[in-house]
């Protein structure tokens, strides 16, 4: 069993972070350059952390498996970033953003972490603007805002439908500046394949160079994983093709608890699947729901073109079911409502798996030019993929896997159960509870990287006497050997099936049994299917080529092997949690079609401990204590 | 549809490469170009052959990874479209499609269709940023930026760093890429203090990397998947000229280290 200590500071909620910053130890400016930090991943969380710590004077080494840090999937985030600026004078405040986020997470997130997130959100916008991020502005020159799901205030800052791109470029540019100053040692095409733990502390990583196949190890005083989410366990998701769980999973096997893996987010508005060949799903930003109206025909099996269906025969079901939030109901609720409508035979498009997102009213009200200005690039994206024009015909959308609230467990300092191993951004189990609100992932990644880690890593370094070591230490040698052995094993199996075929099969099992609606039977079945799949994978996968040059199949093999194991843990976690909350919906636990939580028995974080190959993982529970919010039924009616 | 693909195969950076021909049947018009390549690679793997290495990631036209020269056009025949966004309805049954990597000496081929674009990162390292450390920034609304100005800046900031501009240019110039970043930051108030220095340093780095010079051919603008206008080159040239005229020896650095 693990000793889970969240290290939440005592005192009133509003003062916890300020008090903590005062009580944390500092590293003397002249001493910072004697300490090294490894950052794996350079998306929003990784690039901001690496750049900021380099600015402070630490020796930073950063590793990405892409050809450049600018390729991180943060680049694809579309709609916007929340901050409690209250520029719109509509009632926003740090406390309201905190409350909306806790409620949006269905009361399964840590109060103190979420309050801090809301508190530093205002600094994030200031930092981004200072870097030259071109947020949208009003005519008078002030920043513009829009609304996002789960909020009744307009607090989202955006740059067209490319907010993630612009925020990432701000952090990437800050990182590149530090590289040019010699303060960051940047490694591209370098994939982390193991964590090295020495005397109980994380002291480095083992990597494989994707161009040469060379396995090498790297030592440091502290390690940060900012390696993103695991949505690709479902094969089809809005993630990029290379997004994977490997860095987190290898750390998990070395002792980092994995928290709430079954909390996965299905985004309601994505472009529907067009065929068996589909390789990924494309997100249509939630910001579209500011102006688009979601509807399906009232009649089952209605094949008429949307323009032929009169208003009276349309079911604007989000507006009907949730009058106070309407089309901006949070993602988990909107996704389930879409699934319900399609299961009821009222879906649209090929296969009946789609609902309409209609802009006709908005275009009539605001004019085509305004709509184009707000969503131009998204409309173009949709048209290229479907060959349909959303200015004239309603968009067809369907829910798709998008984000993972679960991840490596971290305390208030963003440190995992392995001392020295810190986790930031989507990779940690973080602040979103059982459901993330739109425009808060960008907020969390940058909060972690710019304003939390630089303090807490300093405290870790100043508080611990770290033995001097380098990558010649025995622990590094042995980690390298086991990584080499695994690479060799993949290449030697020479089975009959491709890596992708296993990935697809895993994805189907996960979507069918651990997707939007989960049952005891389904999850138990998945827990028999996945071990068989794992056995077949290790005896029948074919990885062509050799390990000493660019080999994309070999790279994928490692990632799929880890996904298979993660999938099993997710199903176990979903089976164990006998309630419905946020993105985790158990058909057996619902009331009037809405998720039914069981706060008496399940108000805890499920932190899973790896117990060894083929051994049952151990469940550790971190109780969630709410001192500042009242646990109510989460209603958006 | 059934297609004939002539694909550039090159096993390693220093090894010679050549076009190899494959036939692919059963391609659906709804497939994306890269999904068609996935299909080719499944086939090659099952046949015991080495699959084609190609760069890709987001498959939604924003990360800038994908980089195929398709029938001599960077990112293929559709305007304002990255390779991953191209769909097979752009082609018809019986078509012959030639696929090559970006050709430019600052983009060395790594394997098959994958090139190394670290040269682009080094141009950004030279000055594609605003020198501001984390923390201490003033309230965001204290900087007023007119709507039209921010829209123009955003148009330039939309560059995804794919390198199509370089690949399409007969001189292999990186002026559109470099100009885009110079314009994005040079238009905004935040970018003013370093504006001259930025242009000089980034253009110098661009030249050092071995990219060609701009002779206003305009192919870059046509190939750019984000529709970036060659106006950004005008901004780059103007800032470079002013920077050259205003150039002074740097003063010594003072202040707390």
mmCIF file of C-alpha atoms in Angstrom, chain A residues 52 55 66-71 73 75-76 78 85 87 125-127 129-132 134-143 159-160 162 165-166 169 172-173 176-180 189 211 238 240-243 274 277-283 373 381 383-387 450-451 496 498 500-501 542 544-545 549-550 552-553, chain B residues 28 30-31 35 38 42 45-46 49-60 62-65 78-81 85 87 89 110-111 114-117 120-122 124-125 128-135 137-141 143-148 150-151 153-155 157-162 177 181 184-185 188 190 225:
data_model
loop_
_atom_site.group_PDB
_atom_site.id
_atom_site.type_symbol
_atom_site.label_atom_id
_atom_site.label_comp_id
_atom_site.label_asym_id
_atom_site.label_seq_id
_atom_site.Cartn_x
_atom_site.Cartn_y
_atom_site.Cartn_z
ATOM 1 C CA UNK A 52 10.694 29.031 -16.870
ATOM 2 C CA UNK A 55 15.108 31.408 -16.924
ATOM 3 C CA UNK A 66 9.081 14.898 -32.536
ATOM 4 C CA UNK A 67 11.399 16.738 -34.897
ATOM 5 C CA UNK A 68 10.608 19.962 -33.032
ATOM 6 C CA UNK A 69 8.868 21.013 -29.790
ATOM 7 C CA UNK A 70 6.318 22.889 -31.906
ATOM 8 C CA UNK A 71 4.681 19.616 -33.004
ATOM 9 C CA UNK A 73 -0.477 18.067 -29.722
ATOM 10 C CA UNK A 75 -0.946 22.856 -30.961
ATOM 11 C CA UNK A 76 -4.294 21.456 -32.052
ATOM 12 C CA UNK A 78 -8.995 25.062 -30.737
ATOM 13 C CA UNK A 85 -10.346 38.181 -15.234
ATOM 14 C CA UNK A 87 -13.185 41.699 -18.060
ATOM 15 C CA UNK A 125 -3.253 35.567 -19.728
ATOM 16 C CA UNK A 126 -0.848 38.354 -18.764
ATOM 17 C CA UNK A 127 2.162 36.165 -19.538
ATOM 18 C CA UNK A 129 -0.002 38.593 -23.979
ATOM 19 C CA UNK A 130 3.480 39.721 -22.925
ATOM 20 C CA UNK A 131 4.896 37.007 -25.214
ATOM 21 C CA UNK A 132 2.910 38.301 -28.161
ATOM 22 C CA UNK A 134 -2.428 37.409 -30.637
ATOM 23 C CA UNK A 135 -5.632 36.865 -28.632
ATOM 24 C CA UNK A 136 -8.785 38.224 -30.266
ATOM 25 C CA UNK A 137 -9.555 41.830 -29.419
ATOM 26 C CA UNK A 138 -12.545 44.147 -29.488
ATOM 27 C CA UNK A 139 -12.456 47.285 -31.638
ATOM 28 C CA UNK A 140 -11.351 49.451 -28.726
ATOM 29 C CA UNK A 141 -8.251 47.309 -28.256
ATOM 30 C CA UNK A 142 -9.252 45.297 -25.203
ATOM 31 C CA UNK A 143 -9.247 41.504 -25.094
ATOM 32 C CA UNK A 159 -7.235 33.278 -30.978
ATOM 33 C CA UNK A 160 -9.719 32.338 -33.702
ATOM 34 C CA UNK A 162 -6.424 28.114 -33.029
ATOM 35 C CA UNK A 165 -1.492 26.814 -31.476
ATOM 36 C CA UNK A 166 -0.862 30.368 -30.380
ATOM 37 C CA UNK A 169 3.965 28.940 -29.959
ATOM 38 C CA UNK A 172 7.802 27.244 -27.714
ATOM 39 C CA UNK A 173 9.314 30.631 -28.514
ATOM 40 C CA UNK A 176 13.728 28.396 -28.134
ATOM 41 C CA UNK A 177 15.029 31.614 -26.615
ATOM 42 C CA UNK A 178 16.436 29.675 -23.654
ATOM 43 C CA UNK A 179 17.961 27.125 -26.052
ATOM 44 C CA UNK A 180 19.720 29.896 -27.949
ATOM 45 C CA UNK A 189 13.661 12.669 -31.968
ATOM 46 C CA UNK A 211 16.717 8.286 -36.020
ATOM 47 C CA UNK A 238 -8.942 13.455 -31.346
ATOM 48 C CA UNK A 240 -2.443 13.036 -32.646
ATOM 49 C CA UNK A 241 -1.181 9.758 -34.050
ATOM 50 C CA UNK A 242 1.902 9.662 -31.816
ATOM 51 C CA UNK A 243 0.152 10.632 -28.561
ATOM 52 C CA UNK A 274 -16.500 7.953 -42.382
ATOM 53 C CA UNK A 277 -9.975 3.306 -42.760
ATOM 54 C CA UNK A 278 -10.482 6.124 -40.232
ATOM 55 C CA UNK A 279 -7.212 6.861 -38.458
ATOM 56 C CA UNK A 280 -8.303 9.570 -36.065
ATOM 57 C CA UNK A 281 -11.235 11.788 -35.227
ATOM 58 C CA UNK A 282 -11.304 15.512 -35.835
ATOM 59 C CA UNK A 283 -12.492 17.851 -33.156
ATOM 60 C CA UNK A 373 -14.517 35.608 -38.252
ATOM 61 C CA UNK A 381 -11.628 22.139 -41.790
ATOM 62 C CA UNK A 383 -15.649 21.154 -45.389
ATOM 63 C CA UNK A 384 -12.332 19.641 -46.434
ATOM 64 C CA UNK A 385 -13.069 16.470 -44.583
ATOM 65 C CA UNK A 386 -16.770 15.966 -45.333
ATOM 66 C CA UNK A 387 -17.164 17.958 -48.576
ATOM 67 C CA UNK A 450 4.685 28.638 -15.618
ATOM 68 C CA UNK A 451 3.440 29.110 -12.081
ATOM 69 C CA UNK A 496 1.493 -12.474 -38.685
ATOM 70 C CA UNK A 498 0.548 -5.704 -37.831
ATOM 71 C CA UNK A 500 -2.047 -1.333 -36.064
ATOM 72 C CA UNK A 501 -4.369 -4.325 -36.243
ATOM 73 C CA UNK A 542 5.083 -8.474 -36.702
ATOM 74 C CA UNK A 544 9.414 -5.236 -39.703
ATOM 75 C CA UNK A 545 12.849 -3.735 -40.166
ATOM 76 C CA UNK A 549 17.242 3.488 -37.961
ATOM 77 C CA UNK A 550 13.889 5.232 -38.213
ATOM 78 C CA UNK A 552 7.836 3.757 -37.112
ATOM 79 C CA UNK A 553 6.416 0.252 -36.594
ATOM 80 C CA UNK B 28 -12.156 5.044 -51.059
ATOM 81 C CA UNK B 30 -13.545 9.472 -48.353
ATOM 82 C CA UNK B 31 -10.085 8.432 -47.221
ATOM 83 C CA UNK B 35 -5.017 7.033 -44.557
ATOM 84 C CA UNK B 38 -1.568 3.697 -43.942
ATOM 85 C CA UNK B 42 -0.324 -2.350 -43.987
ATOM 86 C CA UNK B 45 4.148 -4.974 -43.896
ATOM 87 C CA UNK B 46 1.984 -8.016 -44.564
ATOM 88 C CA UNK B 49 8.476 -5.395 -47.017
ATOM 89 C CA UNK B 50 9.649 -2.229 -45.281
ATOM 90 C CA UNK B 51 6.762 0.256 -44.885
ATOM 91 C CA UNK B 52 7.232 3.831 -46.132
ATOM 92 C CA UNK B 53 8.417 6.223 -43.416
ATOM 93 C CA UNK B 54 6.520 9.515 -43.553
ATOM 94 C CA UNK B 55 6.025 12.374 -41.120
ATOM 95 C CA UNK B 56 2.579 12.955 -39.675
ATOM 96 C CA UNK B 57 0.943 13.534 -36.348
ATOM 97 C CA UNK B 58 -2.178 15.635 -35.815
ATOM 98 C CA UNK B 59 -3.815 14.767 -39.140
ATOM 99 C CA UNK B 60 -5.800 17.977 -38.936
ATOM 100 C CA UNK B 62 -2.107 22.265 -37.595
ATOM 101 C CA UNK B 63 1.069 20.597 -36.324
ATOM 102 C CA UNK B 64 3.066 21.056 -39.528
ATOM 103 C CA UNK B 65 4.557 17.545 -39.457
ATOM 104 C CA UNK B 78 -5.903 21.607 -53.021
ATOM 105 C CA UNK B 79 -5.240 25.188 -52.042
ATOM 106 C CA UNK B 80 -4.847 25.975 -48.358
ATOM 107 C CA UNK B 81 -4.616 22.307 -47.433
ATOM 108 C CA UNK B 85 -6.179 17.183 -44.985
ATOM 109 C CA UNK B 87 -8.767 13.601 -49.381
ATOM 110 C CA UNK B 89 -11.779 12.543 -53.849
ATOM 111 C CA UNK B 110 16.246 11.249 -42.805
ATOM 112 C CA UNK B 111 14.500 8.282 -44.412
ATOM 113 C CA UNK B 114 10.899 12.184 -43.665
ATOM 114 C CA UNK B 115 13.146 15.261 -43.581
ATOM 115 C CA UNK B 116 14.843 17.058 -40.696
ATOM 116 C CA UNK B 117 13.585 20.631 -40.246
ATOM 117 C CA UNK B 120 13.509 26.126 -38.872
ATOM 118 C CA UNK B 121 13.891 25.885 -35.091
ATOM 119 C CA UNK B 122 17.295 27.561 -35.360
ATOM 120 C CA UNK B 124 13.278 30.927 -34.390
ATOM 121 C CA UNK B 125 16.100 30.602 -31.880
ATOM 122 C CA UNK B 128 11.502 34.603 -33.222
ATOM 123 C CA UNK B 129 10.308 35.552 -29.732
ATOM 124 C CA UNK B 130 9.683 38.405 -27.346
ATOM 125 C CA UNK B 131 12.294 38.425 -24.600
ATOM 126 C CA UNK B 132 10.106 38.227 -21.534
ATOM 127 C CA UNK B 133 10.675 35.956 -18.555
ATOM 128 C CA UNK B 134 7.800 34.310 -16.724
ATOM 129 C CA UNK B 135 6.049 36.352 -14.068
ATOM 130 C CA UNK B 137 3.842 40.721 -16.820
ATOM 131 C CA UNK B 138 1.387 43.611 -16.523
ATOM 132 C CA UNK B 139 -2.376 43.182 -16.789
ATOM 133 C CA UNK B 140 -3.185 41.960 -20.277
ATOM 134 C CA UNK B 141 -5.732 44.715 -20.909
ATOM 135 C CA UNK B 143 -1.849 46.790 -23.791
ATOM 136 C CA UNK B 144 -4.461 48.025 -26.244
ATOM 137 C CA UNK B 145 -4.238 46.358 -29.623
ATOM 138 C CA UNK B 146 -6.716 47.348 -32.335
ATOM 139 C CA UNK B 147 -8.824 44.581 -33.816
ATOM 140 C CA UNK B 148 -7.550 45.014 -37.356
ATOM 141 C CA UNK B 150 -4.393 41.759 -34.206
ATOM 142 C CA UNK B 151 -6.166 40.098 -37.129
ATOM 143 C CA UNK B 153 -0.799 39.637 -36.827
ATOM 144 C CA UNK B 154 -2.846 36.460 -36.356
ATOM 145 C CA UNK B 155 -2.843 35.862 -40.128
ATOM 146 C CA UNK B 157 1.073 33.870 -36.647
ATOM 147 C CA UNK B 158 -0.960 31.049 -38.199
ATOM 148 C CA UNK B 159 2.185 29.586 -39.804
ATOM 149 C CA UNK B 160 2.512 25.898 -38.896
ATOM 150 C CA UNK B 161 6.198 25.547 -39.713
ATOM 151 C CA UNK B 162 5.721 22.780 -42.273
ATOM 152 C CA UNK B 177 8.372 31.219 -42.896
ATOM 153 C CA UNK B 181 7.209 35.218 -37.593
ATOM 154 C CA UNK B 184 3.479 38.404 -36.332
ATOM 155 C CA UNK B 185 5.732 39.913 -33.681
ATOM 156 C CA UNK B 188 2.351 43.959 -32.151
ATOM 157 C CA UNK B 190 5.046 43.686 -27.539
ATOM 158 C CA UNK B 225 -1.580 25.410 -46.322
#
